[in-house]
Short mmCIF file of C-alpha atoms in Angstrom, two decimals:
data_model
loop_
_atom_site.label_atom_id
_atom_site.label_comp_id
_atom_site.label_asym_id
_atom_site.label_seq_id
_atom_site.Cartn_x
_atom_site.Cartn_y
_atom_site.Cartn_z
CA MET A 129 -88.50 -77.15 15.71
CA THR A 130 -87.98 -80.87 15.37
CA GLY A 131 -89.93 -83.96 16.39
CA ASP A 132 -87.66 -84.24 19.41
CA PRO A 133 -89.84 -83.97 22.55
CA ALA A 134 -87.01 -82.10 24.26
CA PHE A 135 -88.03 -79.13 22.14
CA MET A 136 -91.42 -78.83 23.83
CA THR A 137 -91.80 -76.03 26.33
CA LEU A 138 -92.07 -76.93 29.99
CA ALA A 139 -95.79 -76.13 29.91
CA GLU A 140 -96.31 -78.31 26.84
CA ALA A 141 -94.35 -81.13 28.44
CA ALA A 142 -96.38 -80.95 31.65
CA ALA A 143 -99.63 -80.92 29.68
CA ALA A 144 -98.56 -83.83 27.50
CA ILE A 145 -97.72 -85.92 30.55
CA SER A 146 -100.95 -85.08 32.31
CA THR A 147 -103.04 -86.16 29.33
CA GLY A 148 -101.01 -89.31 28.81
CA ALA A 149 -99.82 -88.17 25.39
CA VAL A 150 -96.27 -88.79 26.48
CA SER A 151 -94.63 -90.41 29.49
CA SER A 152 -92.15 -88.91 31.89
CA VAL A 153 -89.72 -91.66 30.89
CA GLU A 154 -89.95 -90.64 27.24
CA LEU A 155 -89.23 -87.01 28.05
CA THR A 156 -86.44 -87.91 30.43
CA LYS A 157 -84.79 -90.14 27.84
CA ALA A 158 -85.00 -87.30 25.31
CA CYS A 159 -83.31 -84.93 27.75
CA LEU A 160 -80.71 -87.51 28.77
CA ASP A 161 -79.82 -88.07 25.12
CA ARG A 162 -79.18 -84.38 24.69
CA LEU A 163 -77.42 -84.05 28.03
CA LYS A 164 -75.01 -86.79 26.99
CA THR A 165 -74.59 -85.52 23.43
CA HIS A 166 -74.43 -81.77 23.89
CA GLY A 167 -73.72 -81.43 27.59
CA PRO A 168 -69.99 -82.14 27.24
CA THR A 169 -69.62 -79.91 24.17
CA LEU A 170 -71.23 -77.02 26.00
CA HIS A 171 -69.59 -77.96 29.30
CA ALA A 172 -72.98 -77.38 30.87
CA VAL A 173 -73.22 -80.43 33.11
CA ALA A 174 -71.60 -80.77 36.53
CA GLY A 175 -73.14 -84.10 37.43
CA LEU A 176 -75.44 -86.62 35.78
CA ASP A 177 -76.80 -89.82 37.29
CA GLU A 178 -78.67 -91.42 34.41
CA ALA A 179 -80.03 -94.33 36.43
CA ASP A 180 -81.37 -92.02 39.11
CA ALA A 181 -83.01 -89.77 36.50
CA LEU A 182 -84.76 -92.71 34.88
CA ALA A 183 -85.81 -94.05 38.27
CA GLN A 184 -87.42 -90.70 39.07
CA ALA A 185 -89.26 -90.76 35.74
CA GLU A 186 -90.45 -94.32 36.20
CA ALA A 187 -91.73 -93.45 39.67
CA ALA A 188 -93.60 -90.48 38.22
CA ASP A 189 -95.24 -92.62 35.54
CA LYS A 190 -96.09 -95.26 38.08
CA ALA A 191 -97.71 -92.73 40.41
CA GLN A 192 -99.76 -91.38 37.52
CA ALA A 193 -100.88 -94.84 36.51
CA ALA A 194 -101.94 -95.51 40.10
CA GLY A 195 -104.17 -92.44 40.05
CA ALA A 196 -102.10 -90.37 42.45
CA PRO A 197 -102.79 -86.63 42.46
CA LEU A 198 -100.48 -84.88 40.02
CA GLY A 199 -98.61 -81.68 40.71
CA PRO A 200 -98.41 -78.98 38.02
CA LEU A 201 -94.89 -80.06 37.05
CA HIS A 202 -95.49 -83.78 37.35
CA GLY A 203 -92.85 -85.82 35.58
CA VAL A 204 -91.11 -82.88 33.90
CA PRO A 205 -87.29 -83.21 33.79
CA LEU A 206 -85.52 -80.17 35.19
CA ALA A 207 -81.87 -79.61 36.09
CA HIS A 208 -80.35 -76.97 38.32
CA LYS A 209 -77.33 -74.89 39.09
CA ASP A 210 -74.95 -77.00 41.15
CA MET A 211 -75.47 -74.99 44.33
CA TYR A 212 -78.90 -76.24 45.37
CA TYR A 213 -78.43 -78.80 48.08
CA ARG A 214 -80.13 -82.16 47.97
CA ALA A 215 -79.51 -84.41 50.95
CA GLY A 216 -76.98 -87.09 50.12
CA ARG A 217 -76.04 -85.71 46.69
CA PRO A 218 -72.82 -83.79 45.99
CA SER A 219 -73.00 -80.06 45.36
CA ALA A 220 -69.68 -78.69 44.19
CA CYS A 221 -70.74 -75.06 43.62
CA GLY A 222 -68.49 -74.84 40.57
CA SER A 223 -65.44 -75.24 42.75
CA VAL A 224 -62.59 -77.52 43.63
CA ILE A 225 -62.90 -76.61 47.29
CA ARG A 226 -66.41 -78.10 47.55
CA LYS A 227 -66.04 -80.92 45.05
CA ASP A 228 -66.63 -83.55 47.73
CA PHE A 229 -69.29 -81.68 49.69
CA VAL A 230 -72.41 -83.74 50.31
CA PRO A 231 -75.17 -81.81 52.08
CA ASP A 232 -77.37 -83.37 54.73
CA HIS A 233 -80.45 -81.35 53.84
CA THR A 234 -82.45 -80.37 50.78
CA SER A 235 -82.97 -76.77 49.73
CA THR A 236 -86.43 -75.29 50.08
CA ALA A 237 -86.48 -74.40 46.37
CA LEU A 238 -85.78 -77.98 45.30
CA ALA A 239 -88.33 -79.24 47.83
CA GLY A 240 -90.92 -76.93 46.26
CA LEU A 241 -90.22 -78.29 42.80
CA ASP A 242 -90.29 -81.84 44.15
CA ALA A 243 -93.70 -81.16 45.68
CA ALA A 244 -94.92 -79.90 42.30
CA GLY A 245 -93.85 -83.20 40.78
CA ALA A 246 -90.78 -82.10 38.83
CA LEU A 247 -87.79 -84.37 38.28
CA ASP A 248 -84.25 -83.23 39.08
CA ILE A 249 -82.09 -85.02 36.53
CA ALA A 250 -78.73 -83.22 36.51
CA ARG A 251 -76.47 -80.74 38.25
CA LEU A 252 -75.48 -77.86 36.02
CA ASN A 253 -72.15 -76.11 35.84
CA MET A 254 -71.74 -72.60 37.22
CA VAL A 255 -69.20 -69.91 37.93
CA GLU A 256 -66.98 -70.82 40.86
CA PHE A 257 -69.01 -70.00 43.99
CA ALA A 258 -71.39 -67.94 41.81
CA LEU A 259 -69.03 -64.98 41.79
CA GLY A 260 -68.84 -63.74 38.23
CA VAL A 261 -70.97 -62.34 35.44
CA THR A 262 -69.21 -63.67 32.34
CA GLY A 263 -69.53 -67.41 32.99
CA HIS A 264 -65.81 -68.13 33.07
CA ASN A 265 -64.71 -70.80 35.50
CA ASP A 266 -60.96 -71.28 35.86
CA VAL A 267 -61.18 -74.39 38.04
CA VAL A 268 -63.85 -76.69 36.54
CA GLY A 269 -64.20 -75.28 33.03
CA THR A 270 -66.31 -72.67 31.30
CA PRO A 271 -69.70 -73.40 29.70
CA LYS A 272 -70.19 -72.31 26.09
CA ASN A 273 -73.06 -70.44 24.53
CA PRO A 274 -75.28 -72.78 22.44
CA TRP A 275 -75.94 -70.02 19.92
CA ASN A 276 -72.24 -69.72 19.21
CA THR A 277 -69.74 -71.64 21.27
CA ALA A 278 -67.12 -68.93 20.87
CA HIS A 279 -69.26 -66.62 23.00
CA MET A 280 -69.84 -66.40 26.73
CA THR A 281 -72.97 -67.72 28.39
CA GLY A 282 -73.00 -65.03 31.03
CA GLY A 283 -72.85 -65.95 34.66
CA SER A 284 -73.01 -67.07 37.18
CA SER A 285 -75.82 -69.49 36.25
CA SER A 286 -73.84 -70.34 33.13
CA GLY A 287 -74.74 -74.04 32.86
CA SER A 288 -78.40 -73.27 33.52
CA GLY A 289 -78.44 -70.82 30.63
CA ALA A 290 -76.62 -73.15 28.25
CA ALA A 291 -78.66 -76.24 29.19
CA VAL A 292 -82.12 -74.71 28.89
CA ALA A 293 -81.30 -72.92 25.63
CA ALA A 294 -79.83 -76.13 24.19
CA ARG A 295 -82.96 -78.10 25.15
CA LEU A 296 -81.10 -80.35 27.57
CA CYS A 297 -83.89 -79.83 30.12
CA TYR A 298 -87.14 -77.86 30.29
CA GLY A 299 -86.09 -75.34 32.91
CA ALA A 300 -83.44 -74.69 35.53
CA LEU A 301 -82.91 -72.82 38.74
CA GLY A 302 -80.28 -70.14 38.81
CA SER A 303 -79.34 -67.64 41.48
CA ASP A 304 -79.00 -63.89 41.12
CA THR A 305 -76.82 -61.72 43.37
CA GLY A 306 -75.76 -59.14 40.78
CA GLY A 307 -77.32 -60.43 37.57
CA SER A 308 -76.56 -64.14 37.63
CA ILE A 309 -79.98 -65.28 36.41
CA ARG A 310 -80.71 -62.41 34.04
CA LEU A 311 -77.31 -62.23 32.34
CA PRO A 312 -77.14 -65.93 31.34
CA ALA A 313 -80.78 -65.69 30.32
CA ALA A 314 -79.92 -62.69 28.16
CA CYS A 315 -76.83 -64.27 26.62
CA CYS A 316 -78.61 -67.55 25.90
CA GLY A 317 -81.99 -66.16 24.77
CA LEU A 318 -84.09 -67.21 27.75
CA VAL A 319 -86.64 -65.83 30.15
CA GLY A 320 -85.03 -65.29 33.54
CA MET A 321 -86.72 -64.05 36.69
CA LYS A 322 -84.78 -62.44 39.50
CA PRO A 323 -87.53 -62.22 42.10
CA THR A 324 -87.94 -59.65 44.83
CA TYR A 325 -85.41 -60.15 47.62
CA GLY A 326 -87.12 -62.47 50.08
CA ARG A 327 -89.74 -63.83 47.66
CA VAL A 328 -88.02 -67.22 47.35
CA SER A 329 -86.25 -68.98 50.20
CA ARG A 330 -82.46 -69.38 49.97
CA TYR A 331 -82.40 -72.13 52.56
CA GLY A 332 -80.17 -74.91 51.29
CA ALA A 333 -78.73 -72.79 48.50
CA MET A 334 -75.02 -71.95 48.59
CA PRO A 335 -74.70 -68.45 50.05
CA LEU A 336 -72.70 -65.79 48.29
CA SER A 337 -74.10 -62.55 49.68
CA HIS A 338 -76.81 -62.80 52.30
CA SER A 339 -78.14 -59.30 51.64
CA LEU A 340 -78.47 -59.76 47.90
CA ASP A 341 -78.88 -63.44 46.99
CA THR A 342 -82.09 -64.42 45.21
CA VAL A 343 -83.32 -67.69 43.69
CA GLY A 344 -85.22 -67.91 40.40
CA PRO A 345 -85.84 -69.88 37.20
CA LEU A 346 -84.47 -69.75 33.65
CA THR A 347 -86.87 -71.06 31.03
CA ARG A 348 -87.76 -70.69 27.39
CA THR A 349 -91.13 -69.02 27.91
CA VAL A 350 -92.76 -66.74 30.44
CA ARG A 351 -95.42 -69.35 31.16
CA ASP A 352 -92.76 -71.92 31.95
CA ASN A 353 -91.07 -69.46 34.25
CA ALA A 354 -94.28 -68.65 36.09
CA MET A 355 -94.94 -72.35 36.60
CA MET A 356 -91.57 -72.86 38.24
CA MET A 357 -91.82 -69.68 40.28
CA GLN A 358 -95.22 -70.70 41.59
CA ALA A 359 -93.63 -73.84 42.99
CA ILE A 360 -90.77 -72.11 44.79
CA ALA A 361 -92.10 -68.74 45.98
CA GLY A 362 -93.36 -68.13 49.47
CA PRO A 363 -92.48 -67.71 53.12
CA ASP A 364 -90.02 -70.10 54.75
CA ALA A 365 -89.17 -70.20 58.42
CA ASN A 366 -85.75 -71.53 57.46
CA ASP A 367 -84.88 -68.28 55.67
CA PRO A 368 -85.71 -65.36 57.94
CA VAL A 369 -85.58 -62.78 55.14
CA THR A 370 -88.46 -64.32 53.23
CA ALA A 371 -91.54 -62.12 53.00
CA SER A 372 -94.51 -63.16 55.07
CA ALA A 373 -97.10 -62.61 52.36
CA VAL A 374 -98.17 -65.61 50.33
CA PRO A 375 -97.48 -65.07 46.60
CA GLY A 376 -100.33 -64.46 44.19
CA ASP A 377 -101.42 -66.70 41.33
CA TYR A 378 -98.78 -66.01 38.69
CA LEU A 379 -100.41 -68.17 36.03
CA ALA A 380 -103.65 -66.25 36.40
CA GLU A 381 -101.76 -63.14 35.30
CA LEU A 382 -100.87 -64.66 31.92
CA GLY A 383 -103.10 -63.59 29.10
CA ARG A 384 -104.58 -60.68 31.02
CA ASP A 385 -105.02 -57.45 29.11
CA VAL A 386 -102.06 -55.09 29.36
CA SER A 387 -103.67 -52.10 27.69
CA GLY A 388 -103.55 -49.03 29.86
CA LEU A 389 -100.52 -50.17 31.79
CA LYS A 390 -97.78 -47.59 32.00
CA ILE A 391 -94.29 -48.69 31.02
CA GLY A 392 -91.40 -46.48 32.05
CA LEU A 393 -88.73 -45.55 29.52
CA PRO A 394 -85.69 -44.42 31.53
CA GLU A 395 -84.39 -41.02 30.52
CA THR A 396 -81.12 -41.54 32.32
CA PHE A 397 -78.61 -44.22 33.32
CA PHE A 398 -79.96 -47.45 31.82
CA TYR A 399 -79.26 -46.43 28.21
CA GLU A 400 -75.73 -45.22 28.94
CA ASN A 401 -73.10 -47.20 26.99
CA VAL A 402 -75.76 -49.05 24.95
CA ALA A 403 -74.49 -50.36 21.62
CA PRO A 404 -76.54 -49.24 18.60
CA GLU A 405 -77.55 -52.78 17.58
CA VAL A 406 -78.81 -53.45 21.12
CA ARG A 407 -80.68 -50.16 21.26
CA THR A 408 -82.49 -50.92 18.00
CA LEU A 409 -83.85 -54.23 19.27
CA VAL A 410 -84.75 -52.97 22.73
CA GLU A 411 -86.58 -49.97 21.32
CA ALA A 412 -88.46 -52.25 18.91
CA SER A 413 -89.75 -54.21 21.88
CA LEU A 414 -91.30 -51.06 23.26
CA LYS A 415 -93.29 -50.73 20.04
CA VAL A 416 -94.84 -54.13 20.75
CA TYR A 417 -96.15 -52.80 24.05
CA GLU A 418 -97.41 -49.64 22.41
CA ASP A 419 -99.30 -51.74 19.88
CA ARG A 420 -100.93 -53.62 22.74
CA GLY A 421 -102.22 -50.46 24.30
CA CYS A 422 -99.57 -49.74 26.88
CA GLU A 423 -98.56 -46.18 27.53
CA ILE A 424 -94.83 -45.51 27.26
CA VAL A 425 -93.86 -42.91 29.83
CA PRO A 426 -90.42 -41.28 29.97
CA VAL A 427 -89.11 -41.54 33.51
CA LYS A 428 -86.28 -39.74 35.21
CA ILE A 429 -84.22 -42.21 37.17
CA PRO A 430 -82.87 -41.14 40.57
CA ASP A 431 -79.24 -40.06 40.26
CA ALA A 432 -78.24 -42.45 43.03
CA VAL A 433 -78.68 -45.41 40.67
CA SER A 434 -75.32 -44.57 39.15
CA ILE A 435 -73.50 -45.65 42.32
CA MET A 436 -75.52 -48.78 43.01
CA ASN A 437 -73.38 -50.91 40.73
CA ARG A 438 -70.31 -50.28 42.87
CA LEU A 439 -72.24 -50.55 46.11
CA THR A 440 -73.65 -53.92 45.07
CA ASN A 441 -70.11 -55.10 44.44
CA LEU A 442 -69.07 -53.80 47.82
CA ILE A 443 -71.79 -55.77 49.61
CA THR A 444 -71.18 -58.93 47.56
CA ALA A 445 -67.44 -58.92 48.03
CA THR A 446 -67.67 -58.12 51.73
CA GLU A 447 -70.23 -60.79 52.54
CA GLY A 448 -68.53 -63.23 50.19
CA ALA A 449 -65.19 -62.67 51.88
CA ALA A 450 -66.87 -63.24 55.23
CA ASN A 451 -68.26 -66.58 54.05
CA HIS A 452 -64.97 -67.59 52.46
CA GLY A 453 -62.59 -66.23 55.09
CA ARG A 454 -61.44 -69.62 56.29
CA TRP A 455 -60.75 -70.98 52.82
CA LEU A 456 -59.11 -67.77 51.67
CA ALA A 457 -56.74 -68.19 54.59
CA GLU A 458 -56.16 -71.91 54.34
CA ARG A 459 -56.65 -72.76 50.66
CA PRO A 460 -56.07 -69.65 48.54
CA GLY A 461 -54.48 -71.73 45.80
CA ASP A 462 -57.62 -73.79 45.34
CA TYR A 463 -59.57 -70.79 44.06
CA GLY A 464 -59.41 -69.73 40.45
CA PRO A 465 -57.57 -66.43 40.06
CA GLN A 466 -60.70 -64.52 39.00
CA THR A 467 -62.72 -65.70 41.98
CA ARG A 468 -59.89 -65.07 44.42
CA ALA A 469 -59.30 -61.62 42.99
CA ARG A 470 -62.97 -60.63 43.22
CA MET A 471 -63.46 -62.15 46.64
CA SER A 472 -60.33 -60.47 47.93
CA ILE A 473 -61.89 -57.06 47.38
CA GLY A 474 -64.15 -57.75 50.34
CA LEU A 475 -61.22 -58.25 52.68
CA PHE A 476 -60.55 -54.53 52.50
CA THR A 477 -64.04 -53.16 53.13
CA PRO A 478 -64.22 -51.06 56.29
CA ALA A 479 -67.01 -52.45 58.49
CA ASN A 480 -68.42 -49.00 59.13
CA VAL A 481 -68.81 -48.38 55.40
CA TYR A 482 -70.45 -51.76 54.85
CA LEU A 483 -73.05 -51.11 57.55
CA ARG A 484 -73.77 -47.61 56.29
CA VAL A 485 -74.28 -48.91 52.76
CA LEU A 486 -76.87 -51.38 54.03
CA THR A 487 -78.59 -48.52 55.81
CA LEU A 488 -78.51 -46.41 52.68
CA ARG A 489 -80.14 -49.21 50.72
CA LYS A 490 -83.42 -48.83 52.55
CA GLN A 491 -83.49 -45.11 51.91
CA LEU A 492 -82.69 -45.49 48.22
CA VAL A 493 -85.31 -48.13 47.50
CA ARG A 494 -87.95 -45.87 49.02
CA GLU A 495 -86.77 -42.98 46.84
CA PHE A 496 -86.63 -45.14 43.73
CA CYS A 497 -90.11 -46.56 44.19
CA ASP A 498 -91.51 -43.14 44.97
CA GLN A 499 -89.93 -41.52 41.93
CA VAL A 500 -90.38 -44.33 39.40
CA PHE A 501 -93.33 -46.50 40.40
CA ARG A 502 -95.51 -43.58 41.34
CA GLN A 503 -95.52 -42.82 37.61
CA VAL A 504 -95.38 -46.23 35.94
CA ASP A 505 -96.32 -49.86 36.53
CA ALA A 506 -93.00 -51.26 35.32
CA LEU A 507 -89.67 -50.01 34.07
CA HIS A 508 -88.31 -51.19 30.71
CA THR A 509 -84.53 -51.19 30.20
CA PRO A 510 -81.87 -52.83 28.04
CA MET A 511 -80.45 -55.88 29.81
CA MET A 512 -76.85 -56.03 28.65
CA VAL A 513 -75.62 -52.83 27.08
CA MET A 514 -73.37 -54.63 24.61
CA PRO A 515 -73.83 -57.60 22.26
CA VAL A 516 -72.87 -60.91 23.86
CA PRO A 517 -69.04 -60.84 24.08
CA THR A 518 -66.85 -63.72 22.99
CA LEU A 519 -65.27 -65.92 25.63
CA GLN A 520 -61.90 -64.50 24.70
CA GLU A 521 -62.77 -60.82 24.94
CA SER A 522 -64.62 -61.31 28.22
CA ASN A 523 -61.87 -63.39 29.81
CA MET A 524 -60.53 -60.59 31.93
CA ALA A 525 -58.87 -62.88 34.47
CA ALA A 526 -57.42 -60.57 37.08
CA GLN A 527 -56.02 -58.14 34.58
CA PRO A 528 -55.97 -54.38 34.87
CA GLY A 529 -59.35 -52.95 34.03
CA PHE A 530 -61.27 -56.12 34.80
CA ALA A 531 -63.35 -54.44 37.48
CA ASP A 532 -64.58 -51.71 35.14
CA TYR A 533 -65.37 -54.21 32.39
CA LEU A 534 -67.42 -56.34 34.78
CA LEU A 535 -69.20 -53.25 36.03
CA LYS A 536 -70.25 -52.50 32.46
CA ILE A 537 -71.61 -56.00 31.86
CA GLY A 538 -73.72 -55.76 35.01
CA GLN A 539 -74.54 -52.08 34.61
CA ASN A 540 -78.30 -52.66 34.37
CA THR A 541 -78.59 -55.69 36.61
CA ARG A 542 -76.80 -54.79 39.84
CA PRO A 543 -78.92 -51.74 40.70
CA VAL A 544 -81.95 -54.04 40.68
CA ASN A 545 -80.23 -56.33 43.19
CA PHE A 546 -79.20 -53.40 45.32
CA LEU A 547 -82.81 -52.23 45.43
CA GLY A 548 -84.15 -55.75 46.01
CA LEU A 549 -86.68 -55.36 43.18
CA PRO A 550 -87.90 -58.04 40.79
CA GLY A 551 -86.35 -58.05 37.31
CA LEU A 552 -87.44 -60.15 34.34
CA ASN A 553 -85.16 -60.83 31.39
CA MET A 554 -87.03 -60.97 28.08
CA PRO A 555 -85.34 -62.03 24.82
CA CYS A 556 -86.21 -59.62 22.01
CA GLY A 557 -84.24 -60.70 18.97
CA PHE A 558 -80.73 -61.27 17.73
CA THR A 559 -77.89 -58.88 17.04
CA PRO A 560 -76.23 -59.13 13.59
CA ASP A 561 -73.71 -61.68 14.95
CA GLY A 562 -76.58 -64.09 15.66
CA LEU A 563 -76.47 -63.82 19.43
CA PRO A 564 -79.58 -63.14 21.54
CA CYS A 565 -80.50 -59.70 22.82
CA SER A 566 -82.86 -58.90 25.69
CA PHE A 567 -84.70 -56.22 27.56
CA GLN A 568 -85.46 -56.11 31.25
CA LEU A 569 -88.72 -55.37 33.05
CA VAL A 570 -88.37 -54.09 36.60
CA GLY A 571 -91.27 -53.71 39.01
CA ARG A 572 -92.22 -52.78 42.53
CA PRO A 573 -91.46 -55.24 45.32
CA TYR A 574 -93.48 -58.45 44.89
CA SER A 575 -94.80 -57.48 41.44
CA GLU A 576 -93.58 -60.71 39.81
CA GLY A 577 -97.14 -61.40 38.63
CA LEU A 578 -97.35 -58.10 36.80
CA LEU A 579 -93.96 -58.68 35.17
CA TYR A 580 -95.08 -62.12 34.01
CA ARG A 581 -98.25 -60.57 32.59
CA LEU A 582 -96.21 -58.04 30.62
CA GLY A 583 -93.64 -60.63 29.56
CA ASP A 584 -96.31 -63.03 28.38
CA ALA A 585 -98.03 -60.27 26.40
CA TYR A 586 -94.74 -59.67 24.58
CA GLN A 587 -94.26 -63.35 23.79
CA GLN A 588 -97.84 -63.63 22.53
CA ALA A 589 -96.97 -60.97 19.95
CA THR A 590 -93.53 -62.24 18.96
CA ASP A 591 -91.79 -65.52 18.24
CA TRP A 592 -88.22 -65.01 19.42
CA HIS A 593 -88.77 -67.57 22.18
CA GLU A 594 -89.58 -70.27 19.62
CA LYS A 595 -86.16 -70.13 17.99
CA ALA A 596 -83.60 -72.71 19.03
CA PRO A 597 -79.84 -72.88 18.51
CA ASP A 598 -78.67 -75.35 15.90
CA LEU A 599 -76.27 -77.73 17.63
CA ASP A 600 -76.09 -80.45 15.01
CA MET B 118 -50.44 -56.47 38.54
CA PRO B 119 -50.98 -52.92 37.31
CA PRO B 120 -48.11 -50.53 38.02
CA SER B 121 -50.32 -48.21 40.03
CA ASP B 122 -50.89 -50.98 42.54
CA THR B 123 -47.34 -52.16 42.81
CA ASP B 124 -46.50 -49.67 45.51
CA ASP B 125 -49.58 -50.67 47.46
CA MET B 126 -48.93 -54.36 47.57
CA THR B 127 -46.43 -54.39 50.39
CA THR B 128 -48.93 -52.53 52.52
CA VAL B 129 -51.78 -54.72 51.37
CA LEU B 130 -49.92 -57.92 52.19
CA ALA B 131 -48.88 -56.56 55.56
CA TRP B 132 -52.47 -55.60 56.33
CA LEU B 133 -53.74 -59.03 55.35
CA ASP B 134 -51.08 -60.64 57.52
CA GLN B 135 -51.59 -58.49 60.59
CA PHE B 136 -55.33 -57.91 60.60
CA GLN B 137 -56.81 -60.86 58.71
CA ASP B 138 -54.19 -63.54 59.35
CA LEU B 139 -54.19 -64.21 55.62
CA HIS B 140 -51.06 -65.15 53.70
CA PRO B 141 -51.66 -65.20 49.94
CA ASN B 142 -48.15 -66.59 49.46
CA GLY B 143 -47.69 -65.26 45.99
CA ASN B 144 -51.26 -65.81 44.75
CA GLU B 145 -52.09 -62.91 42.53
CA LEU B 146 -54.25 -60.20 44.02
CA ALA B 147 -53.82 -57.84 41.06
CA ASP B 148 -56.00 -54.78 41.31
CA PRO B 149 -58.57 -55.89 43.92
CA ALA B 150 -56.78 -53.54 46.27
CA ALA B 151 -57.51 -50.66 43.94
CA ALA B 152 -61.06 -51.88 43.30
CA ALA B 153 -61.66 -52.16 47.03
CA ARG B 154 -60.32 -48.68 47.60
CA ALA B 155 -62.67 -47.33 44.92
CA ALA B 156 -65.62 -49.24 46.36
CA ALA B 157 -64.96 -48.04 49.90
CA LYS B 158 -64.61 -44.47 48.65
CA ALA B 159 -67.90 -44.79 46.77
CA GLY B 160 -69.53 -46.20 49.89
CA ARG B 161 -68.26 -43.43 52.13
CA GLU B 162 -69.36 -40.73 49.71
CA ALA B 163 -72.76 -42.29 49.13
CA THR B 164 -73.52 -42.60 52.83
CA HIS B 165 -72.12 -39.22 53.83
CA ASP B 166 -75.51 -37.64 54.45
CA LEU B 167 -77.17 -40.53 56.26
CA PRO B 168 -78.60 -39.66 59.66
CA PHE B 169 -76.70 -40.67 62.77
CA ASP B 170 -79.36 -43.16 63.86
CA GLY B 171 -79.81 -45.08 60.61
CA ASP B 172 -80.63 -48.79 60.89
CA PRO B 173 -79.08 -51.32 58.51
CA THR B 174 -81.51 -54.12 59.45
CA GLY B 175 -84.99 -54.95 58.22
CA PHE B 176 -84.67 -54.66 54.46
CA THR B 177 -87.45 -57.18 53.81
CA ALA B 178 -89.80 -55.15 55.99
CA THR B 179 -88.92 -52.07 53.95
CA LEU B 180 -89.75 -53.87 50.72
CA GLU B 181 -93.06 -55.04 52.15
CA THR B 182 -94.08 -51.44 52.82
CA LEU B 183 -93.39 -50.59 49.17
CA ALA B 184 -95.47 -53.34 47.58
CA ARG B 185 -98.69 -52.46 45.81
CA LYS B 186 -101.66 -52.56 48.10
CA ASP B 187 -104.32 -53.34 45.50
CA GLY B 188 -103.85 -57.08 45.44
CA GLU B 189 -101.44 -57.10 42.50
CA SER B 190 -99.38 -60.24 42.75
#
């Protein structure tokens, strides 16, 4: 911890602004300093308009001075994955193909954060078209992990992970189709929420896979995450898959007693391939819950989970290829080789198989909830099964074996996307190489509040979330 | 390109040309053809026992039926 206000949590920053202890301009300048200093080193920033950021901050301070009602995120500088549209501002989606794209509308998620008073001060780098779990981007450059720049950030919300961990902003939106919020959160030591499918509107967010895409925040604490989620969750007529129910009060869940809650310890699947140093840390996190009165219950996982990883890839590639069909035909050379290779898989999916897999999904989520959540309130799993790989060892390009390697990285994330369930990434320490390690909490549909309650209980008992990478 | 796929590529490129009007023109496809074959096989096997009248639509509605009913957020 330093005297730098950029090191405050989002919640602390919002509170400090609301009491007048600090101004939005001061916080924005602190973030801009770090964005300019560390952003290029980490390759985290896709676009930065310093004058616009300061103008937003000055407007926030002016509104506060005039006695205007303040939203819960008033004046707090955020930055987001470069796939959330804001009318009149470029959104390149980590690509060359869309480098000059300027949307004419603003995404519902950004509009929600705007309404809560947050500032949007930068566009953050990402995997090309959000298709990739390692963070590599062959066309606009690859972000680096702030904890060790030789290591991958995870993807596809790679810049979001790097920027929030490096204290370049207080929180960031990511998107999660197969793990793209949770994996960068895990690699960079952050809290990342992949909400229930349909909990947050995707309107105005670059589509990758309509059946799987979700929108959620990456932050340093659970409280910060709940504050952002509260501002973006809810029904939206512009996204017909959003759930009709209004979300609960996530912040009210924080600090609630967790004793008596049943946490599922998977007996099968999720611990397959887990490295010993990861297992040690993940199992230690279970002890924290035991100490707080939770009951740890071994749970048999439905066998069908073992195929969900591949089926998630099938849906993603098929829907992605549908979205990208025109560019794959007309501009194949403008894609990076990894993106083109992964997207190309979808060109070969038989339509009958694709439709049957979507049908199967409904059956399997019913079976999973019946078998797992009839016994426990939440499932606890390792997030990544291996320590955070280096950029070099995870740069599979389009080489033989790349598909299997990527499957292993997303082993424990993609089934959660396939099932449409909420998944919360929780940092739980560091492996011997100094890189973060995380566990995952998975809940019933729309149980984000419960996951935040459990995540907050863990952070109240530990201090992993207070550690920051040394960039100087 | 892995050797196992080499023999497939002529077919793959012909299929892309004739059915998708796509012409990669030398851009590497590597083993996506093999990955796609494995994914399609997995999909066929996984859905083998589905009933004839299954419905792929309405996933959000399915999730809503599985939410807790006790007011948990």
